[in-house]
Coordinates of C-alpha atoms and ligand atoms in Angstrom, one line a residue:
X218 CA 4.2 19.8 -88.9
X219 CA 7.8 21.8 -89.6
X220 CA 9.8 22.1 -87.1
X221 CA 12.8 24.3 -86.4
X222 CA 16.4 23.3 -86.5
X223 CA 17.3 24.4 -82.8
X224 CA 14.2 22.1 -81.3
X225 CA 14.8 18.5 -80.9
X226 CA 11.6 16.7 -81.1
X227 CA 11.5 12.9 -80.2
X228 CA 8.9 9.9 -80.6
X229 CA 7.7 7.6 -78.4
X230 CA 5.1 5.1 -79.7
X231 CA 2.8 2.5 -77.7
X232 CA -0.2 0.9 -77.3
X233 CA -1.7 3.3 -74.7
X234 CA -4.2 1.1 -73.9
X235 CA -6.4 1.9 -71.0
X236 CA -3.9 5.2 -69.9
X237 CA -2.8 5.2 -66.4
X238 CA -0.4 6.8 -64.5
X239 CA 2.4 5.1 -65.7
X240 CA 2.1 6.0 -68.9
X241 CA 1.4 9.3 -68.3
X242 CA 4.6 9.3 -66.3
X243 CA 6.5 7.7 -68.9
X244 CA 5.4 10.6 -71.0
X245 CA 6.0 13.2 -68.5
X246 CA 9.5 12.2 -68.0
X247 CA 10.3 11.8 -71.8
X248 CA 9.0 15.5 -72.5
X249 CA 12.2 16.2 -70.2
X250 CA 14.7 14.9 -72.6
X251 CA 13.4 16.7 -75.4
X252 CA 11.9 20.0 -76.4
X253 CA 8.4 18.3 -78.0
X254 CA 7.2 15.2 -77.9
X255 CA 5.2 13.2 -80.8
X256 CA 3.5 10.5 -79.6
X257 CA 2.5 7.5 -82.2
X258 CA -0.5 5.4 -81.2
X259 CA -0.9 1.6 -82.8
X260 CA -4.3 0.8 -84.3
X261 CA -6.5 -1.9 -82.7
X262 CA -5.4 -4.5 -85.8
X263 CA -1.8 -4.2 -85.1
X264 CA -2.2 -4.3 -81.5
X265 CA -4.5 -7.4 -81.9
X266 CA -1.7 -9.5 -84.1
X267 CA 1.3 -8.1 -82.0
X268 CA 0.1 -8.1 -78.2
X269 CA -3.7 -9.5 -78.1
X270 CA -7.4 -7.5 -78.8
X271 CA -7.1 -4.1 -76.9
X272 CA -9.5 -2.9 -74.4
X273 CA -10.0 0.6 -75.9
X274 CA -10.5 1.7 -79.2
X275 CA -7.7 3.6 -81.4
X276 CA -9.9 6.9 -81.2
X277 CA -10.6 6.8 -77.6
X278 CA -6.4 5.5 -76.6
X279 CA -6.0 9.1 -79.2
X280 CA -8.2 11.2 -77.1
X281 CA -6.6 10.0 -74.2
X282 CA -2.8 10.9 -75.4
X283 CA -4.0 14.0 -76.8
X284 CA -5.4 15.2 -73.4
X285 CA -1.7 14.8 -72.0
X286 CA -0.5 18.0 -71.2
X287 CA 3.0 16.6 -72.0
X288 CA 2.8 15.5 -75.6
X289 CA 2.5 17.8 -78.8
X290 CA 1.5 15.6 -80.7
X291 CA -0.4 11.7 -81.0
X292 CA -0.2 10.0 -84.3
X293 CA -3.0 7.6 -85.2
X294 CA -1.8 4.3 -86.9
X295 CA 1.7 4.2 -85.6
X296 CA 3.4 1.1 -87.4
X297 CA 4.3 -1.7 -84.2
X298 CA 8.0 -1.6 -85.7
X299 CA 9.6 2.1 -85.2
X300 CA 12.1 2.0 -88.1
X301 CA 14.1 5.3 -89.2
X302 CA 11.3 6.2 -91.6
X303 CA 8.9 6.6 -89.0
X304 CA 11.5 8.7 -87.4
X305 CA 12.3 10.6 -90.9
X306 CA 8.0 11.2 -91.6
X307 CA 8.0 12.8 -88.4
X308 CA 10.8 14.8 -87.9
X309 CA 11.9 13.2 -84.7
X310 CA 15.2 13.3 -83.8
X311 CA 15.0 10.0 -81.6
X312 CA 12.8 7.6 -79.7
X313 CA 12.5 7.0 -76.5
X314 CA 10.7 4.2 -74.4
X315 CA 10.5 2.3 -70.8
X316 CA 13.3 0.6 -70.0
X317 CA 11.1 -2.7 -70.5
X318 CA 11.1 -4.9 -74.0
X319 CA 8.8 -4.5 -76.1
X320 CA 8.2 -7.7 -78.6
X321 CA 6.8 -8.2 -81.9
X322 CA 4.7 -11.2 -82.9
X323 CA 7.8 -13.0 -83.8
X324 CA 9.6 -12.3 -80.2
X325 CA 12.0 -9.6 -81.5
X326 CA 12.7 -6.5 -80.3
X327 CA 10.6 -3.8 -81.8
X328 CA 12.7 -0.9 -81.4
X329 CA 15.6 -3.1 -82.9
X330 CA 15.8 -0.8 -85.6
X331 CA 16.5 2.7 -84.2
X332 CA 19.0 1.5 -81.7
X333 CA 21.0 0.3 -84.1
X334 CA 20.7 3.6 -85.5
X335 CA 22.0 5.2 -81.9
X336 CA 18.6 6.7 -81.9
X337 CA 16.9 5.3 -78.8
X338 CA 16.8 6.4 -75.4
X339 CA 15.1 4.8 -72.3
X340 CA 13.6 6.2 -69.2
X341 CA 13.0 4.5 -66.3
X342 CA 9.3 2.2 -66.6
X343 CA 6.7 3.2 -63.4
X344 CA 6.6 1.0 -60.7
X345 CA 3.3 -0.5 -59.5
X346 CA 0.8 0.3 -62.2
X347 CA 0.2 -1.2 -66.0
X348 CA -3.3 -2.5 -68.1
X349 CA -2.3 -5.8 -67.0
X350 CA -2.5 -5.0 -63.0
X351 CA -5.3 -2.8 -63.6
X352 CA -7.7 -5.7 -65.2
X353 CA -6.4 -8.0 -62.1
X354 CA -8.0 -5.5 -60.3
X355 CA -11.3 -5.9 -62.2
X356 CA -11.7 -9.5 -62.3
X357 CA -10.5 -10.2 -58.9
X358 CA -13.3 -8.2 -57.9
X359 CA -11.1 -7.5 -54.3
X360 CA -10.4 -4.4 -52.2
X361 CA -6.8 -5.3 -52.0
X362 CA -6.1 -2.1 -54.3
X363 CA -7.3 -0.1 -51.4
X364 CA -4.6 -1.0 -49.4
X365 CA -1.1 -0.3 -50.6
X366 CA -0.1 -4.0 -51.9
X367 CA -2.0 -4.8 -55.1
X368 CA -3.0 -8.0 -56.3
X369 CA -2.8 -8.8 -60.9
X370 CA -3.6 -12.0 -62.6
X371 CA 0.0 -12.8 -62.5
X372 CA 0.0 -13.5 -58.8
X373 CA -1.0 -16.8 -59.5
X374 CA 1.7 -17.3 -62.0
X375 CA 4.8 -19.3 -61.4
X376 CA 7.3 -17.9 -64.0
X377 CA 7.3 -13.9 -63.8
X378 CA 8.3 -11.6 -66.1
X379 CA 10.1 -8.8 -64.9
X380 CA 7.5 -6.3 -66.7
X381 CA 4.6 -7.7 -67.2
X382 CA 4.6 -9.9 -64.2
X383 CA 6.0 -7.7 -61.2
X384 CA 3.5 -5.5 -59.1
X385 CA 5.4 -3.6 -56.4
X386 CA 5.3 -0.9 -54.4
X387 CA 3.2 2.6 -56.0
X388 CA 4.5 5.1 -57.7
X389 CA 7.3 7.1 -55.6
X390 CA 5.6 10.5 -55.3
X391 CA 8.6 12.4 -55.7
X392 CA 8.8 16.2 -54.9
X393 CA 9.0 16.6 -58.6
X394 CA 6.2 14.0 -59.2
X395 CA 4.1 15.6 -57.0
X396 CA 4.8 19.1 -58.6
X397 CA 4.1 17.8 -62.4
X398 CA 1.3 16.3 -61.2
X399 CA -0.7 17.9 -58.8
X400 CA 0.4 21.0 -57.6
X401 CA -1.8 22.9 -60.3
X402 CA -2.1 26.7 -60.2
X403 CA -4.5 29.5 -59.0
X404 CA -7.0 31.2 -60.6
X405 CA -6.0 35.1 -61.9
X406 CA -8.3 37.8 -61.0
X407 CA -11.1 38.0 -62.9
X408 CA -11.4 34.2 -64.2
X409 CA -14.4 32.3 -64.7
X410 CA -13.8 29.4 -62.7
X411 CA -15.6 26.1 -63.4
X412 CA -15.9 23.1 -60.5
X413 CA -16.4 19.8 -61.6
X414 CA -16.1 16.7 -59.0
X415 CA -16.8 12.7 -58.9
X416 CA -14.9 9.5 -59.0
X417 CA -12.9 9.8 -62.3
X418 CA -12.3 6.5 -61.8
X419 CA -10.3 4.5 -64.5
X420 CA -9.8 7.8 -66.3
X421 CA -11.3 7.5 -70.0
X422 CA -11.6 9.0 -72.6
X423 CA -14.9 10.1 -72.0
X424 CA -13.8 12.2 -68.9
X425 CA -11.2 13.7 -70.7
X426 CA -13.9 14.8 -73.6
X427 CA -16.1 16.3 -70.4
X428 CA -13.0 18.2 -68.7
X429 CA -12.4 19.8 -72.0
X430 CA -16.1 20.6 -72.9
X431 CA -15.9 21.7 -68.8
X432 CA -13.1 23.5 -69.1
X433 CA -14.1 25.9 -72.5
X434 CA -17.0 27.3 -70.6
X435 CA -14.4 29.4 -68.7
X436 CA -10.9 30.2 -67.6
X437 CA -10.0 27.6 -64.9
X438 CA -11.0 24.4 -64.0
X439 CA -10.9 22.6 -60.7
X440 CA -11.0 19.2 -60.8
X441 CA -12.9 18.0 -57.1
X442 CA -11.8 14.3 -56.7
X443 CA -14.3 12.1 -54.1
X444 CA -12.7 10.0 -51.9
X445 CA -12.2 5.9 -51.7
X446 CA -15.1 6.0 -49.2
X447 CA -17.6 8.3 -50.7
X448 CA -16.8 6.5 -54.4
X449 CA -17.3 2.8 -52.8
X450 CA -20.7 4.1 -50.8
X451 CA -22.3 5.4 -54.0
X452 CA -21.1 2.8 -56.6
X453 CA -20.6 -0.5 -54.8
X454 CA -18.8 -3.4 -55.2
X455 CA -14.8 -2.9 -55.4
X456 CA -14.9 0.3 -56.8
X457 CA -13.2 2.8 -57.0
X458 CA -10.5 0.2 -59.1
X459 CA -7.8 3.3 -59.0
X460 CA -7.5 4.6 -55.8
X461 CA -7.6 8.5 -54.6
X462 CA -3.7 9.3 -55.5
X463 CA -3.8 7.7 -58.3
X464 CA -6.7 8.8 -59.8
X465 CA -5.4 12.2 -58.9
X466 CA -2.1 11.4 -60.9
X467 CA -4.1 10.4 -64.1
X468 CA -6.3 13.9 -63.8
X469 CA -3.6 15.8 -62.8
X470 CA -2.0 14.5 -66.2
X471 CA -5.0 15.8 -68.1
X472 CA -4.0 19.5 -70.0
X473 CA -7.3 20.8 -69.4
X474 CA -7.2 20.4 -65.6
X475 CA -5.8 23.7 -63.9
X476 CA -6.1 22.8 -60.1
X477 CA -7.3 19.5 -58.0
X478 CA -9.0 19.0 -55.0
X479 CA -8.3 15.2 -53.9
X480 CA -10.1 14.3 -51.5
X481 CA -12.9 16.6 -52.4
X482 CA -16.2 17.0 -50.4
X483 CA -19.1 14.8 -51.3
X484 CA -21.5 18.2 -51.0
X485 CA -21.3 21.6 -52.4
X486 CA -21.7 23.6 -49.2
X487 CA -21.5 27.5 -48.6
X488 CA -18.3 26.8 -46.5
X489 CA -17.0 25.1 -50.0
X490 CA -18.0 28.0 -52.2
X491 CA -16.6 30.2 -50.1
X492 CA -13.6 28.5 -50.4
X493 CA -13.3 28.0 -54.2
X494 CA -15.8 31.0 -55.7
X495 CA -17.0 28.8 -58.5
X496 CA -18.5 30.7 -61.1
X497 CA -20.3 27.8 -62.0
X498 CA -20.8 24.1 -61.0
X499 CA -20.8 21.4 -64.4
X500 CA -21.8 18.0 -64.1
X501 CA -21.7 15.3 -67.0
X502 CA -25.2 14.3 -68.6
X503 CA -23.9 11.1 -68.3
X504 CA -25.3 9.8 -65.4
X505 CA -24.8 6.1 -63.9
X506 CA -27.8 4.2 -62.6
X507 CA -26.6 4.6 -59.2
X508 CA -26.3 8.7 -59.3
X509 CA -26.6 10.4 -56.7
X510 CA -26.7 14.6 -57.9
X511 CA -27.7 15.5 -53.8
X512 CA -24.6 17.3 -53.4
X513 CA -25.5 19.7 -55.9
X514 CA -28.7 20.9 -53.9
X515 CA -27.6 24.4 -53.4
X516 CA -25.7 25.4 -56.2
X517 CA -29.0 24.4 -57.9
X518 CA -30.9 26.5 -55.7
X519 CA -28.5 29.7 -56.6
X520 CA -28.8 28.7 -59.9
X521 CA -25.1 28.2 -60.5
X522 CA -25.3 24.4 -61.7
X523 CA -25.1 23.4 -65.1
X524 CA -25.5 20.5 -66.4
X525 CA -22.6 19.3 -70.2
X526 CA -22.8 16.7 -72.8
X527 CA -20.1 15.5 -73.4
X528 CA -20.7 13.3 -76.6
X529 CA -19.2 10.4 -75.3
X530 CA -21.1 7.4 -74.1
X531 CA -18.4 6.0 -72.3
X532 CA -18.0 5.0 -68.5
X533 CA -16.0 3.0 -66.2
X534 CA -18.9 0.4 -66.2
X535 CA -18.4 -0.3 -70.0
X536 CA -14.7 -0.7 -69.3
X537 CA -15.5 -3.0 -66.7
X538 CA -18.1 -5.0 -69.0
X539 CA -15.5 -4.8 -72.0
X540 CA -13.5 -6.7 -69.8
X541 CA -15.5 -9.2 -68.6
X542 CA -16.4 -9.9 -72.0
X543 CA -13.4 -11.0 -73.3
X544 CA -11.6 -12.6 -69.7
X545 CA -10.4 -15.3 -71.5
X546 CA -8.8 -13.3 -74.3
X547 CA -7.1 -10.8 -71.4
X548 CA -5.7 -13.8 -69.5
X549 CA -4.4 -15.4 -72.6
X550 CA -3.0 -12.0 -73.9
X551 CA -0.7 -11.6 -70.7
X552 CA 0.1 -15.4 -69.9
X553 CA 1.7 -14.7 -73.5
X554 CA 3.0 -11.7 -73.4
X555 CA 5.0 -12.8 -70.2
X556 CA 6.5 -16.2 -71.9
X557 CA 7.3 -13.7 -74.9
X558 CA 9.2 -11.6 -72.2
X559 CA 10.7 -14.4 -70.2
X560 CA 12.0 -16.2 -73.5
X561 CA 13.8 -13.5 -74.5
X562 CA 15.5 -12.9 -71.5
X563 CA 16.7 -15.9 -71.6
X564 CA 18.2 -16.4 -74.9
X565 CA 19.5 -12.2 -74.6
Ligands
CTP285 N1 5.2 2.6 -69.6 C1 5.9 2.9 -68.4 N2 5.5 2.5 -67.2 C2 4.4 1.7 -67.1 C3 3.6 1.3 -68.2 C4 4.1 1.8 -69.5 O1 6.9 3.6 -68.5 N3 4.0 1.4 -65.9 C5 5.7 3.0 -70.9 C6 6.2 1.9 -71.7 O2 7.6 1.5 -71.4 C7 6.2 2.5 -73.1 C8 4.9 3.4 -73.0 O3 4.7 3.6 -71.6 O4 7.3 3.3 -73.4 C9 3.8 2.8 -73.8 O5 3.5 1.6 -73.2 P1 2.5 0.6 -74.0 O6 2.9 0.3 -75.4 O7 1.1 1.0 -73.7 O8 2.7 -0.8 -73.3 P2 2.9 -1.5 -71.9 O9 4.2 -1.3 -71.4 O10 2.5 -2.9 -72.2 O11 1.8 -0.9 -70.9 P3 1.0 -1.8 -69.9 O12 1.9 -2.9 -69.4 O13 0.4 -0.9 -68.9 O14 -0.1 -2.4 -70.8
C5P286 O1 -18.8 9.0 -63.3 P1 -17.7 10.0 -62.8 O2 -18.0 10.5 -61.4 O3 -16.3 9.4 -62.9 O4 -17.8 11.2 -63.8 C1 -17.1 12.4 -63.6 C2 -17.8 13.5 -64.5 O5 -17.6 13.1 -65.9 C3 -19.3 13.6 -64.3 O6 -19.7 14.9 -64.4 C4 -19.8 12.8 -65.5 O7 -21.2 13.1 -65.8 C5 -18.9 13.1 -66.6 N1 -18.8 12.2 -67.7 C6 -19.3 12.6 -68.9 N2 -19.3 11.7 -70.0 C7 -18.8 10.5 -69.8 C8 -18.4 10.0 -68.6 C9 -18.4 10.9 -67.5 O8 -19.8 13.7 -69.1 N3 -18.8 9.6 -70.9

């Protein structure tokens, strides 16, 4: 894409690998340093050599970039190394990244290249969220996510990495955080507005292909968000894995989402369409064994319910089984990762 002289355009290049908040931070706060941001995306092969087998494929970790409303642009097959070419085939003026290190297979730093160069910038990396804390989540099959202190595989380590290994506090929900994120807009006269609500839990990409399917059958989309209760009644177990603010950060990332409700109510009343003035209610033909559609009784009954496709087969349960799947390869993945980290601390 050309781009004129006056705009400076940067890169930022990643796994992306299961999106969460923090990365959706990361690119929220590097859109600030620049007037458009590309975003390069490494394919499963690279990611496999350099890091360990990802969790998501290349076209879903691309649908998920793509459906950040801070990024231009996501480039499939972005090379592990950022060198000056990929800067030069892209027009990008510089590349940013979280202040963390990011190592190749042989221990050295990727971006090695480009600083050099003077054409590297950090941002600060988000506290209390990556993949790595998010699978801990998933195998430890606790509820200690739903209090504020959050367990990851690497509590049983010894020898932490300051990235990989730390798991503090949550994300500081800044005024301007919060603004970014959630404050969302209202609807103009005369818009059709679409409601869509449910867990949203680990946001994938085959929400993000509902919420824009949702979101072209109108004008405005509001997002309803159920809360840690209602999600843990109707699906079990330890979910939700991502609690109510931070699912609400990850939708409240998503371009196609123009307001949130968070925690909304389980049941579409009269007092709630009042409220909102829906034009029309769309649920996902997606359903999971366990779901429940009882809180769509009367929208059904005034024949304002509609049920989407999506086209995506995905859900949190196949995350969750993906992950299972391959525990050993995930535990192996960060123990490394972490010595990779530590090691060049050390000798740095
Ligand atoms: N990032 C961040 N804050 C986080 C996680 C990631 O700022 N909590 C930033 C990274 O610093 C990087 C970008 O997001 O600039 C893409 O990160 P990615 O390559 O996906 O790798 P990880 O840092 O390993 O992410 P995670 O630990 O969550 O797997
Ligand atoms: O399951 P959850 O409550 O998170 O889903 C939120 C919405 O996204 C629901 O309407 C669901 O049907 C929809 N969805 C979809 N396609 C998927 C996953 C979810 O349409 N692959």
């Amino acid at each position: 894409m050309e781009k004129e002289k006056s705009i400076s355009r940067a890169w930022c290049d990643g796994c992306f690998d299961m999106v969460h908040f923090g990365h959706a931070n990361f690119l929220r706060q590097a859109s600030k340093m620049c007037d458009e941001l590309y975003v390069g995306v490494h394919n499963d092969e690279e990611i496999a050599k350099n890091k360990g087998p990802p969790v998501m494929t290349m076209e879903e970790r691309i649908t998920m970039v793509e459906g950040i409303k801070w990024v231009k642009k996501a480039v499939p097959d972005s090379p592990y190394i950022t060198t000056l070419h990929t800067l030069e085939d892209h027009k990008c003026d510089f590349c940013i990244h979280g202040d963390d290190v990011t190592l190749d297979a042989s221990g050295q730093d990727t971006y090695r290249y480009v600083r050099e160069a003077g054409r590297f910038k950090e941002c600060p990396r988000t506290k209390g969220v990556s993949t790595t804390n998010l699978v801990g989540r998933m195998l430890l099959l606790t509820k200690e996510h739903h209090r504020p202190a959050t367990p990851t595989l690497q509590s049983q380590s010894q020898e932490k990495s300051p990235y990989t290994g730390t798991c503090s506090d949550s994300i500081d929900l800044t005024d301007e955080v919060q603004r970014d994120f959630l404050q969302g807009r209202e609807p103009k006269e005369g818009d059709r507005v679409i409601y869509v609500a449910g867990a949203f839990d680990l946001f994938h990409a085959g929400h993000v292909e509902f919420l824009q399917k949702a979101r072209a059958m109108g004008d405005f989309l509001v997002v309803g968000l159920h809360s840690d209760t209602d999600v843990n009644r109707y699906l079990g177990k330890n979910y939700p894995i991502v609690t109510l603010v931070e699912r609400a950060l990850s939708v409240g990332a998503c371009r196609y989402v123009d307001k949130l409700i968070f925690p909304a109510p389980f049941v579409v009343d009269q007092e709630f369409l009042d409220q909102v003035k829906p034009t029309k209610i769309v649920h996902g033909q997606h359903y999971r064994a366990s779901s429940d559609l009882s809180m769509y009784e009367l929208p059904k009954r005034l024949g304002i319910y509609e049920e989407l496709n999506s086209g995506s087969p995905l859900t949190t349960e196949i995350i969750m089984s993906r992950i299972i799947k391959n525990r050993g390869e995930f535990e192996e993945r960060n123990r490394k990762k972490q010595l990779k980290e530590l090691n060049y601390l050390a000798s740095s």
